[in-house]
Amino acid sequence: MTNTPANTARTDRFFNLPVTILIFASFMLGMSEFVVVGILPDIASGLKVSEVTVGNLVAIFAFVYAPCTPLGSALSARFPRFLTYLTLMGVFLVGNILCAFAPNYPVLLIARLLIASVSGTLVAISMTFAPDVTTDKYRTKFIAWVFSGFSIASVVGVPAGTWVANTFGWRVTFALVSVLTAVLMALMAVSLPRNSYPAKIGFLRQFRLFFDRRIQLGVADVVFGAAASYVFYTYLSPIIRDEIGVPERYISVGLVVYGCACLWSNLYGGKLADRGRGVEPLTHIRPIYCVQAVCLCLLAFASLVPAGGALLLVALGMLMYLQNSASQVLYMDVAYQSHPGSVNLAASLNSMSFNIGIAIGSAVGGLVNDAFGLMWLGPFGAIFALLAVGTTTLLRPYVSPVGE
């Protein structure tokens, strides 16, 4: 391992090459994960399975992503960071290549599981590069932009992937992801810092972090918030097509608009995360969950007033990721303060929590869609938003101790 000084890549300019590459890495992870939402009908038609079956890929992906993220992050803390990061990117590349050539649904499922097993750990390791690629004053900005890579994927990647699938076939979409990933890995090899900070405590001892009540409530908060969104987001394309009445050829435009709302959500979430330290920023999200619950209930009437339904979707996109940076600040600050040997694990908790929420929300969405239809997805999502209100309320007594 090459011992590079910790501040080699740091400059006073935020968008330096290493930061830009780490944001682009999140973009690729997001595009690979979320593009299924945009090309769901194409995959279902191509593999001759139902849309619900393909929609289940989202839930299954998240069910694997969630446990692999903390396990992989805790384990990776004991190995050279740079080499571990590139190795996991190689696994991600192999998974996407397999998606492009999958002859049937079981093979596609295996490929998605392979991608899911490393994606969360890649995000967590990205977060640990912060002290080496930027300055402390840009900490929350870095967190927000790494998460925004996923939103940029929604704005650019998912609609572009949808257009490619509609024009050339869904397999070409995964081939495009594979080519871009290969280019990204080459850039990583020449620009990312090679210094490491191996964990000084045992593998199992890192998981003492989960016994901290602040961490438990923070995880629950993000799980419920993500589930609220993914009850309907998994079926966003069918909702735009069947409930809002947008013609098939314009669905990609609808996804771009929704993705722009999500991008704003992540970036503004970074500003919310600057309102205090530790637990405090996440407690400010409580009224936002209340607004989300109301919007989700109103989504049931989208087909009656399509224009109003379209505006509701934009509003829900703007609410979707506001908790991300605030929750990441909670996890990292609590770890630095009380569990310094578990920082790598703490960096993985937002990805883990969000994907547990994705898994639950997508699974519930599939059941609701099968039993009641698309119009009921919003009201069921509102139940999770109200649960998020409850967990955020339980966090409030912890504000002063952590903020001191």
Tab-separated table of C-alpha atoms in Angstrom:
chain	number	residue	atom	x	y	z
A	1	MET	CA	0.000	0.000	0.000
A	2	THR	CA	1.298	3.466	-0.879
A	3	ASN	CA	1.424	5.836	2.057
A	4	THR	CA	0.045	9.095	0.728
A	5	PRO	CA	-0.252	12.046	3.114
A	6	ALA	CA	-3.758	12.508	4.350
A	7	ASN	CA	-4.100	15.983	2.852
A	8	THR	CA	-2.746	15.201	-0.621
A	9	ALA	CA	-6.074	15.532	-2.409
A	10	ARG	CA	-7.455	18.302	-0.219
A	11	THR	CA	-7.838	21.784	-1.631
A	12	ASP	CA	-9.887	24.836	-0.714
A	13	ARG	CA	-11.862	24.272	-3.915
A	14	PHE	CA	-14.778	21.925	-3.230
A	15	PHE	CA	-15.243	20.397	-6.691
A	16	ASN	CA	-11.745	18.999	-7.085
A	17	LEU	CA	-11.164	15.826	-9.125
A	18	PRO	CA	-11.419	13.268	-6.266
A	19	VAL	CA	-14.662	14.821	-4.955
A	20	THR	CA	-16.135	14.894	-8.449
A	21	ILE	CA	-15.202	11.237	-8.981
A	22	LEU	CA	-16.813	10.180	-5.692
A	23	ILE	CA	-20.000	12.045	-6.658
A	24	PHE	CA	-19.924	10.341	-10.058
A	25	ALA	CA	-19.496	6.990	-8.294
A	26	SER	CA	-22.730	7.656	-6.396
A	27	PHE	CA	-24.330	8.555	-9.711
A	28	MET	CA	-23.371	5.175	-11.166
A	29	LEU	CA	-24.554	3.314	-8.055
A	30	GLY	CA	-27.840	5.205	-8.195
A	31	MET	CA	-28.344	4.660	-11.902
A	32	SER	CA	-27.731	0.933	-11.575
A	33	GLU	CA	-30.067	0.637	-8.583
A	34	PHE	CA	-32.919	2.872	-9.718
A	35	VAL	CA	-32.948	2.352	-13.488
A	36	VAL	CA	-35.147	-0.718	-12.976
A	37	VAL	CA	-37.948	1.671	-11.991
A	38	GLY	CA	-37.768	3.400	-15.377
A	39	ILE	CA	-37.394	0.305	-17.550
A	40	LEU	CA	-39.617	-2.001	-15.497
A	41	PRO	CA	-42.168	-2.531	-18.323
A	42	ASP	CA	-39.373	-3.217	-20.849
A	43	ILE	CA	-37.730	-5.857	-18.655
A	44	ALA	CA	-41.098	-7.491	-17.920
A	45	SER	CA	-41.913	-7.653	-21.629
A	46	GLY	CA	-38.444	-8.847	-22.617
A	47	LEU	CA	-38.276	-11.643	-20.044
A	48	LYS	CA	-41.994	-12.445	-20.311
A	49	VAL	CA	-42.764	-11.922	-16.618
A	50	SER	CA	-45.236	-9.593	-14.870
A	51	GLU	CA	-44.432	-5.994	-13.922
A	52	VAL	CA	-44.963	-6.905	-10.259
A	53	THR	CA	-42.346	-9.654	-10.579
A	54	VAL	CA	-39.827	-7.168	-11.966
A	55	GLY	CA	-40.908	-4.629	-9.337
A	56	ASN	CA	-39.971	-7.198	-6.709
A	57	LEU	CA	-36.357	-6.821	-7.890
A	58	VAL	CA	-36.352	-3.448	-6.129
A	59	ALA	CA	-37.435	-4.978	-2.821
A	60	ILE	CA	-35.091	-7.969	-3.148
A	61	PHE	CA	-32.200	-5.660	-4.028
A	62	ALA	CA	-32.824	-3.661	-0.874
A	63	PHE	CA	-33.242	-6.758	1.324
A	64	VAL	CA	-29.724	-7.837	0.318
A	65	TYR	CA	-28.279	-4.310	0.331
A	66	ALA	CA	-29.388	-3.620	3.912
A	67	PRO	CA	-27.545	-6.399	5.807
A	68	CYS	CA	-24.525	-6.446	3.478
A	69	THR	CA	-23.879	-2.727	3.995
A	70	PRO	CA	-22.960	-2.738	7.725
A	71	LEU	CA	-21.246	-6.124	7.498
A	72	GLY	CA	-19.210	-5.087	4.476
A	73	SER	CA	-18.356	-1.701	5.981
A	74	ALA	CA	-17.189	-3.167	9.287
A	75	LEU	CA	-15.113	-5.777	7.470
A	76	SER	CA	-13.646	-3.306	4.960
A	77	ALA	CA	-12.414	-1.120	7.820
A	78	ARG	CA	-9.702	-3.692	8.443
A	79	PHE	CA	-8.277	-3.627	4.891
A	80	PRO	CA	-6.497	-1.010	2.737
A	81	ARG	CA	-9.238	1.421	1.759
A	82	PHE	CA	-8.143	2.232	-1.808
A	83	LEU	CA	-7.690	-1.381	-2.925
A	84	THR	CA	-10.898	-2.450	-1.195
A	85	TYR	CA	-12.833	0.323	-2.923
A	86	LEU	CA	-11.543	-0.591	-6.391
A	87	THR	CA	-12.155	-4.306	-5.771
A	88	LEU	CA	-15.767	-3.694	-4.803
A	89	MET	CA	-16.199	-1.450	-7.858
A	90	GLY	CA	-14.982	-4.415	-9.916
A	91	VAL	CA	-17.705	-6.610	-8.399
A	92	PHE	CA	-20.243	-3.870	-9.211
A	93	LEU	CA	-19.013	-3.848	-12.823
A	94	VAL	CA	-19.319	-7.629	-13.154
A	95	GLY	CA	-22.882	-7.498	-11.831
A	96	ASN	CA	-23.942	-4.915	-14.406
A	97	ILE	CA	-22.328	-6.843	-17.248
A	98	LEU	CA	-24.265	-9.913	-16.112
A	99	CYS	CA	-27.490	-7.841	-16.136
A	100	ALA	CA	-26.846	-6.870	-19.747
A	101	PHE	CA	-26.539	-10.495	-20.846
A	102	ALA	CA	-29.032	-12.167	-18.484
A	103	PRO	CA	-31.017	-14.725	-20.566
A	104	ASN	CA	-33.843	-15.031	-18.022
A	105	TYR	CA	-35.248	-13.646	-14.784
A	106	PRO	CA	-33.274	-15.922	-12.373
A	107	VAL	CA	-29.951	-14.828	-13.896
A	108	LEU	CA	-31.016	-11.178	-13.757
A	109	LEU	CA	-31.960	-11.708	-10.107
A	110	ILE	CA	-28.508	-13.136	-9.321
A	111	ALA	CA	-26.858	-10.185	-11.060
A	112	ARG	CA	-28.921	-7.707	-9.052
A	113	LEU	CA	-28.039	-9.519	-5.813
A	114	LEU	CA	-24.345	-9.273	-6.714
A	115	ILE	CA	-24.656	-5.511	-7.236
A	116	ALA	CA	-26.672	-5.100	-4.039
A	117	SER	CA	-24.056	-6.918	-1.972
A	118	VAL	CA	-21.387	-4.251	-2.589
A	119	SER	CA	-23.276	-1.007	-3.317
A	120	GLY	CA	-23.877	0.070	0.283
A	121	THR	CA	-20.282	-0.588	1.318
A	122	LEU	CA	-19.096	1.508	-1.626
A	123	VAL	CA	-21.208	4.447	-0.412
A	124	ALA	CA	-19.882	4.034	3.141
A	125	ILE	CA	-16.254	3.985	1.986
A	126	SER	CA	-16.929	7.079	-0.134
A	127	MET	CA	-17.953	8.918	3.031
A	128	THR	CA	-14.656	8.036	4.751
A	129	PHE	CA	-12.713	9.863	2.010
A	130	ALA	CA	-14.176	13.200	3.208
A	131	PRO	CA	-11.248	14.266	5.463
A	132	ASP	CA	-8.771	13.483	2.658
A	133	VAL	CA	-10.472	15.107	-0.329
A	134	THR	CA	-12.057	18.242	1.178
A	135	THR	CA	-11.882	20.556	4.206
A	136	ASP	CA	-13.991	20.450	7.372
A	137	LYS	CA	-16.075	23.481	6.365
A	138	TYR	CA	-17.352	21.449	3.389
A	139	ARG	CA	-18.243	18.360	5.449
A	140	THR	CA	-22.046	18.540	5.147
A	141	LYS	CA	-21.730	19.800	1.569
A	142	PHE	CA	-19.673	16.710	0.703
A	143	ILE	CA	-22.238	14.416	2.361
A	144	ALA	CA	-25.077	16.159	0.510
A	145	TRP	CA	-23.355	15.936	-2.867
A	146	VAL	CA	-22.416	12.264	-2.476
A	147	PHE	CA	-26.076	11.529	-1.753
A	148	SER	CA	-27.026	13.876	-4.589
A	149	GLY	CA	-25.197	11.587	-6.976
A	150	PHE	CA	-28.201	9.298	-6.565
A	151	SER	CA	-30.575	12.157	-7.347
A	152	ILE	CA	-28.545	13.151	-10.385
A	153	ALA	CA	-28.973	9.547	-11.464
A	154	SER	CA	-32.724	10.085	-11.183
A	155	VAL	CA	-32.525	13.319	-13.205
A	156	VAL	CA	-30.142	12.110	-15.909
A	157	GLY	CA	-29.379	8.413	-15.525
A	158	VAL	CA	-32.824	6.858	-15.104
A	159	PRO	CA	-34.513	8.917	-17.874
A	160	ALA	CA	-31.518	8.358	-20.169
A	161	GLY	CA	-31.596	4.654	-19.345
A	162	THR	CA	-35.337	4.607	-20.036
A	163	TRP	CA	-34.834	6.319	-23.402
A	164	VAL	CA	-32.026	3.894	-24.299
A	165	ALA	CA	-34.232	0.948	-23.305
A	166	ASN	CA	-37.142	2.223	-25.376
A	167	THR	CA	-34.889	2.893	-28.381
A	168	PHE	CA	-32.322	0.090	-28.330
A	169	GLY	CA	-33.561	-2.400	-25.712
A	170	TRP	CA	-33.198	-2.652	-21.940
A	171	ARG	CA	-29.988	-4.699	-22.167
A	172	VAL	CA	-28.194	-1.778	-23.789
A	173	THR	CA	-29.014	0.305	-20.712
A	174	PHE	CA	-27.022	-2.050	-18.492
A	175	ALA	CA	-24.258	-2.169	-21.093
A	176	LEU	CA	-24.047	1.640	-20.894
A	177	VAL	CA	-23.778	1.458	-17.093
A	178	SER	CA	-20.963	-1.086	-17.468
A	179	VAL	CA	-18.959	1.081	-19.879
A	180	LEU	CA	-19.300	4.182	-17.710
A	181	THR	CA	-18.271	2.182	-14.628
A	182	ALA	CA	-15.118	0.969	-16.369
A	183	VAL	CA	-14.182	4.570	-17.240
A	184	LEU	CA	-14.865	5.636	-13.666
A	185	MET	CA	-12.602	2.932	-12.251
A	186	ALA	CA	-9.747	4.119	-14.454
A	187	LEU	CA	-10.178	7.662	-13.105
A	188	MET	CA	-10.302	6.365	-9.521
A	189	ALA	CA	-7.028	4.513	-10.000
A	190	VAL	CA	-5.150	7.716	-10.772
A	191	SER	CA	-6.839	10.245	-8.485
A	192	LEU	CA	-8.123	8.854	-5.175
A	193	PRO	CA	-5.924	9.019	-2.026
A	194	ARG	CA	-4.257	5.742	-1.108
A	195	ASN	CA	-3.906	6.312	2.638
A	196	SER	CA	-5.946	4.131	5.005
A	197	TYR	CA	-7.261	4.252	8.567
A	198	PRO	CA	-7.610	0.599	9.645
A	199	ALA	CA	-10.025	-0.100	12.482
A	200	LYS	CA	-8.283	-0.535	15.821
A	201	ILE	CA	-11.019	-2.602	17.444
A	202	GLY	CA	-12.328	-6.053	16.609
A	203	PHE	CA	-14.970	-6.736	13.969
A	204	LEU	CA	-17.756	-7.606	16.407
A	205	ARG	CA	-16.938	-4.781	18.839
A	206	GLN	CA	-17.740	-2.243	16.111
A	207	PHE	CA	-21.383	-3.330	16.303
A	208	ARG	CA	-21.723	-1.967	19.845
A	209	LEU	CA	-22.757	1.157	17.967
A	210	PHE	CA	-26.183	-0.423	17.457
A	211	PHE	CA	-26.850	-0.416	21.226
A	212	ASP	CA	-26.797	3.391	21.285
A	213	ARG	CA	-30.395	4.626	21.590
A	214	ARG	CA	-29.667	7.640	19.358
A	215	ILE	CA	-28.463	5.344	16.589
A	216	GLN	CA	-31.484	3.061	16.973
A	217	LEU	CA	-33.950	5.947	16.659
A	218	GLY	CA	-32.001	7.484	13.773
A	219	VAL	CA	-32.082	4.194	11.878
A	220	ALA	CA	-35.814	3.746	12.517
A	221	ASP	CA	-36.497	7.304	11.390
A	222	VAL	CA	-34.791	6.793	8.026
A	223	VAL	CA	-36.369	3.346	7.551
A	224	PHE	CA	-39.866	4.768	7.930
A	225	GLY	CA	-39.107	7.838	5.820
A	226	ALA	CA	-37.727	5.744	2.957
A	227	ALA	CA	-40.584	3.221	3.165
A	228	ALA	CA	-43.096	6.082	2.885
A	229	SER	CA	-41.575	7.112	-0.452
A	230	TYR	CA	-40.894	3.690	-1.922
A	231	VAL	CA	-44.419	2.384	-1.478
A	232	PHE	CA	-45.251	4.539	-4.503
A	233	TYR	CA	-41.812	5.257	-6.062
A	234	THR	CA	-41.276	1.623	-7.065
A	235	TYR	CA	-44.311	2.002	-9.342
A	236	LEU	CA	-43.587	5.567	-10.433
A	237	SER	CA	-43.653	4.773	-14.166
A	238	PRO	CA	-47.055	2.996	-14.012
A	239	ILE	CA	-48.421	5.838	-11.836
A	240	ILE	CA	-47.293	8.462	-14.350
A	241	ARG	CA	-48.764	6.382	-17.178
A	242	ASP	CA	-52.017	5.116	-15.665
A	243	GLU	CA	-52.954	7.595	-12.911
A	244	ILE	CA	-51.618	10.856	-14.340
A	245	GLY	CA	-52.351	9.821	-17.937
A	246	VAL	CA	-48.974	10.657	-19.471
A	247	PRO	CA	-48.421	8.872	-22.826
A	248	GLU	CA	-45.746	6.163	-22.800
A	249	ARG	CA	-43.377	8.163	-24.993
A	250	TYR	CA	-43.304	11.035	-22.478
A	251	ILE	CA	-42.715	8.984	-19.333
A	252	SER	CA	-38.974	9.685	-19.508
A	253	VAL	CA	-39.770	13.424	-19.387
A	254	GLY	CA	-41.845	12.840	-16.263
A	255	LEU	CA	-38.937	10.956	-14.704
A	256	VAL	CA	-36.592	13.873	-15.467
A	257	VAL	CA	-38.926	16.309	-13.707
A	258	TYR	CA	-39.255	13.985	-10.728
A	259	GLY	CA	-35.483	13.508	-10.658
A	260	CYS	CA	-34.928	17.294	-10.598
A	261	ALA	CA	-37.195	17.473	-7.549
A	262	CYS	CA	-35.139	14.702	-5.895
A	263	LEU	CA	-31.880	16.500	-6.677
A	264	TRP	CA	-33.186	19.658	-5.010
A	265	SER	CA	-34.245	17.489	-2.057
A	266	ASN	CA	-30.739	16.136	-1.507
A	267	LEU	CA	-29.001	19.484	-1.907
A	268	TYR	CA	-31.420	21.332	0.353
A	269	GLY	CA	-31.100	18.450	2.811
A	270	GLY	CA	-27.434	19.422	3.105
A	271	LYS	CA	-28.482	22.904	4.245
A	272	LEU	CA	-30.852	21.397	6.829
A	273	ALA	CA	-27.976	19.256	8.131
A	274	ASP	CA	-26.013	22.427	8.967
A	275	ARG	CA	-28.612	23.348	11.594
A	276	GLY	CA	-26.736	21.905	14.548
A	277	ARG	CA	-24.662	18.829	15.311
A	278	GLY	CA	-25.453	15.254	16.263
A	279	VAL	CA	-29.158	14.499	16.716
A	280	GLU	CA	-30.434	18.054	16.309
A	281	PRO	CA	-30.590	18.351	12.476
A	282	LEU	CA	-32.745	15.219	12.151
A	283	THR	CA	-35.267	16.483	14.700
A	284	HIS	CA	-35.973	19.438	12.391
A	285	ILE	CA	-37.318	16.994	9.770
A	286	ARG	CA	-40.464	16.193	11.826
A	287	PRO	CA	-42.766	18.771	10.157
A	288	ILE	CA	-41.490	17.623	6.767
A	289	TYR	CA	-42.716	14.087	7.472
A	290	CYS	CA	-46.121	15.561	8.380
A	291	VAL	CA	-46.321	17.327	5.015
A	292	GLN	CA	-45.230	14.121	3.274
A	293	ALA	CA	-48.058	12.173	4.935
A	294	VAL	CA	-50.633	14.679	3.702
A	295	CYS	CA	-49.256	14.630	0.142
A	296	LEU	CA	-49.266	10.830	0.073
A	297	CYS	CA	-52.917	10.719	1.120
A	298	LEU	CA	-53.831	13.223	-1.587
A	299	LEU	CA	-52.056	11.058	-4.180
A	300	ALA	CA	-55.077	8.722	-4.050
A	301	PHE	CA	-57.011	11.380	-5.980
A	302	ALA	CA	-54.382	11.894	-8.688
A	303	SER	CA	-56.498	10.308	-11.427
A	304	LEU	CA	-59.380	12.701	-10.694
A	305	VAL	CA	-57.219	15.799	-11.217
A	306	PRO	CA	-54.180	14.694	-13.294
A	307	ALA	CA	-52.508	18.121	-13.188
A	308	GLY	CA	-52.817	18.172	-9.413
A	309	GLY	CA	-51.482	14.622	-9.268
A	310	ALA	CA	-48.444	15.644	-11.309
A	311	LEU	CA	-47.744	18.517	-8.910
A	312	LEU	CA	-48.094	16.131	-5.963
A	313	LEU	CA	-45.453	13.844	-7.457
A	314	VAL	CA	-43.087	16.802	-7.808
A	315	ALA	CA	-43.767	17.772	-4.173
A	316	LEU	CA	-43.106	14.195	-3.029
A	317	GLY	CA	-39.833	14.190	-4.951
A	318	MET	CA	-38.815	17.398	-3.161
A	319	LEU	CA	-39.553	15.749	0.202
A	320	MET	CA	-37.997	12.363	-0.569
A	321	TYR	CA	-34.372	12.865	0.531
A	322	LEU	CA	-34.475	15.805	2.953
A	323	GLN	CA	-33.490	13.551	5.879
A	324	ASN	CA	-30.395	12.023	4.232
A	325	SER	CA	-27.662	14.483	5.236
A	326	ALA	CA	-29.182	15.109	8.674
A	327	SER	CA	-29.238	11.391	9.461
A	328	GLN	CA	-25.660	10.951	8.192
A	329	VAL	CA	-24.548	13.772	10.508
A	330	LEU	CA	-26.280	12.013	13.419
A	331	TYR	CA	-24.565	8.678	12.712
A	332	MET	CA	-21.098	10.160	12.189
A	333	ASP	CA	-21.206	12.614	15.106
A	334	VAL	CA	-22.471	9.992	17.552
A	335	ALA	CA	-19.747	7.594	16.363
A	336	TYR	CA	-16.951	10.176	16.655
A	337	GLN	CA	-18.201	11.184	20.109
A	338	SER	CA	-19.015	7.815	21.684
A	339	HIS	CA	-17.834	5.012	19.359
A	340	PRO	CA	-14.645	6.175	17.552
A	341	GLY	CA	-13.717	2.653	16.472
A	342	SER	CA	-16.999	2.283	14.571
A	343	VAL	CA	-16.771	5.264	12.195
A	344	ASN	CA	-16.709	3.095	9.049
A	345	LEU	CA	-19.779	1.249	10.277
A	346	ALA	CA	-21.486	4.532	11.138
A	347	ALA	CA	-20.804	5.789	7.606
A	348	SER	CA	-22.811	2.848	6.266
A	349	LEU	CA	-25.917	3.317	8.403
A	350	ASN	CA	-27.758	5.779	6.178
A	351	SER	CA	-27.455	3.466	3.169
A	352	MET	CA	-28.451	0.491	5.311
A	353	SER	CA	-31.428	2.272	6.860
A	354	PHE	CA	-32.666	3.737	3.601
A	355	ASN	CA	-32.514	0.382	1.855
A	356	ILE	CA	-34.366	-1.384	4.647
A	357	GLY	CA	-37.012	1.256	4.046
A	358	ILE	CA	-36.850	0.627	0.304
A	359	ALA	CA	-37.299	-3.102	0.884
A	360	ILE	CA	-40.276	-2.634	3.185
A	361	GLY	CA	-41.869	0.090	1.081
A	362	SER	CA	-41.431	-1.796	-2.192
A	363	ALA	CA	-42.789	-5.021	-0.718
A	364	VAL	CA	-45.805	-3.232	0.753
A	365	GLY	CA	-46.269	-1.387	-2.537
A	366	GLY	CA	-46.370	-4.662	-4.442
A	367	LEU	CA	-48.984	-6.110	-2.089
A	368	VAL	CA	-51.100	-2.949	-2.205
A	369	ASN	CA	-50.858	-2.708	-5.993
A	370	ASP	CA	-51.945	-6.332	-6.374
A	371	ALA	CA	-54.795	-6.101	-3.867
A	372	PHE	CA	-56.148	-2.568	-4.274
A	373	GLY	CA	-54.473	-0.897	-7.270
A	374	LEU	CA	-52.109	2.023	-7.840
A	375	MET	CA	-54.362	4.682	-6.288
A	376	TRP	CA	-53.953	3.213	-2.788
A	377	LEU	CA	-50.142	3.318	-2.769
A	378	GLY	CA	-50.053	6.890	-1.415
A	379	PRO	CA	-52.303	6.360	1.627
A	380	PHE	CA	-50.364	3.267	2.668
A	381	GLY	CA	-47.128	5.238	2.298
A	382	ALA	CA	-48.595	7.907	4.592
A	383	ILE	CA	-48.700	5.354	7.421
A	384	PHE	CA	-44.901	5.077	7.275
A	385	ALA	CA	-44.528	8.875	7.159
A	386	LEU	CA	-46.516	9.113	10.407
A	387	LEU	CA	-44.288	6.465	11.987
A	388	ALA	CA	-41.304	8.640	11.011
A	389	VAL	CA	-42.974	11.565	12.803
A	390	GLY	CA	-43.143	9.402	15.929
A	391	THR	CA	-39.488	8.323	15.886
A	392	THR	CA	-38.323	11.889	15.212
A	393	THR	CA	-40.298	13.018	18.267
A	394	LEU	CA	-38.553	10.375	20.397
A	395	LEU	CA	-35.170	11.795	19.302
A	396	ARG	CA	-35.833	15.283	20.674
A	397	PRO	CA	-34.734	14.556	24.304
A	398	TYR	CA	-31.275	13.645	22.990
A	399	VAL	CA	-30.596	16.993	21.303
A	400	SER	CA	-28.820	18.781	24.161
A	401	PRO	CA	-26.457	15.966	25.272
A	402	VAL	CA	-25.166	15.404	21.736
A	403	GLY	CA	-25.081	19.041	20.782
A	404	GLU	CA	-22.930	20.101	23.736
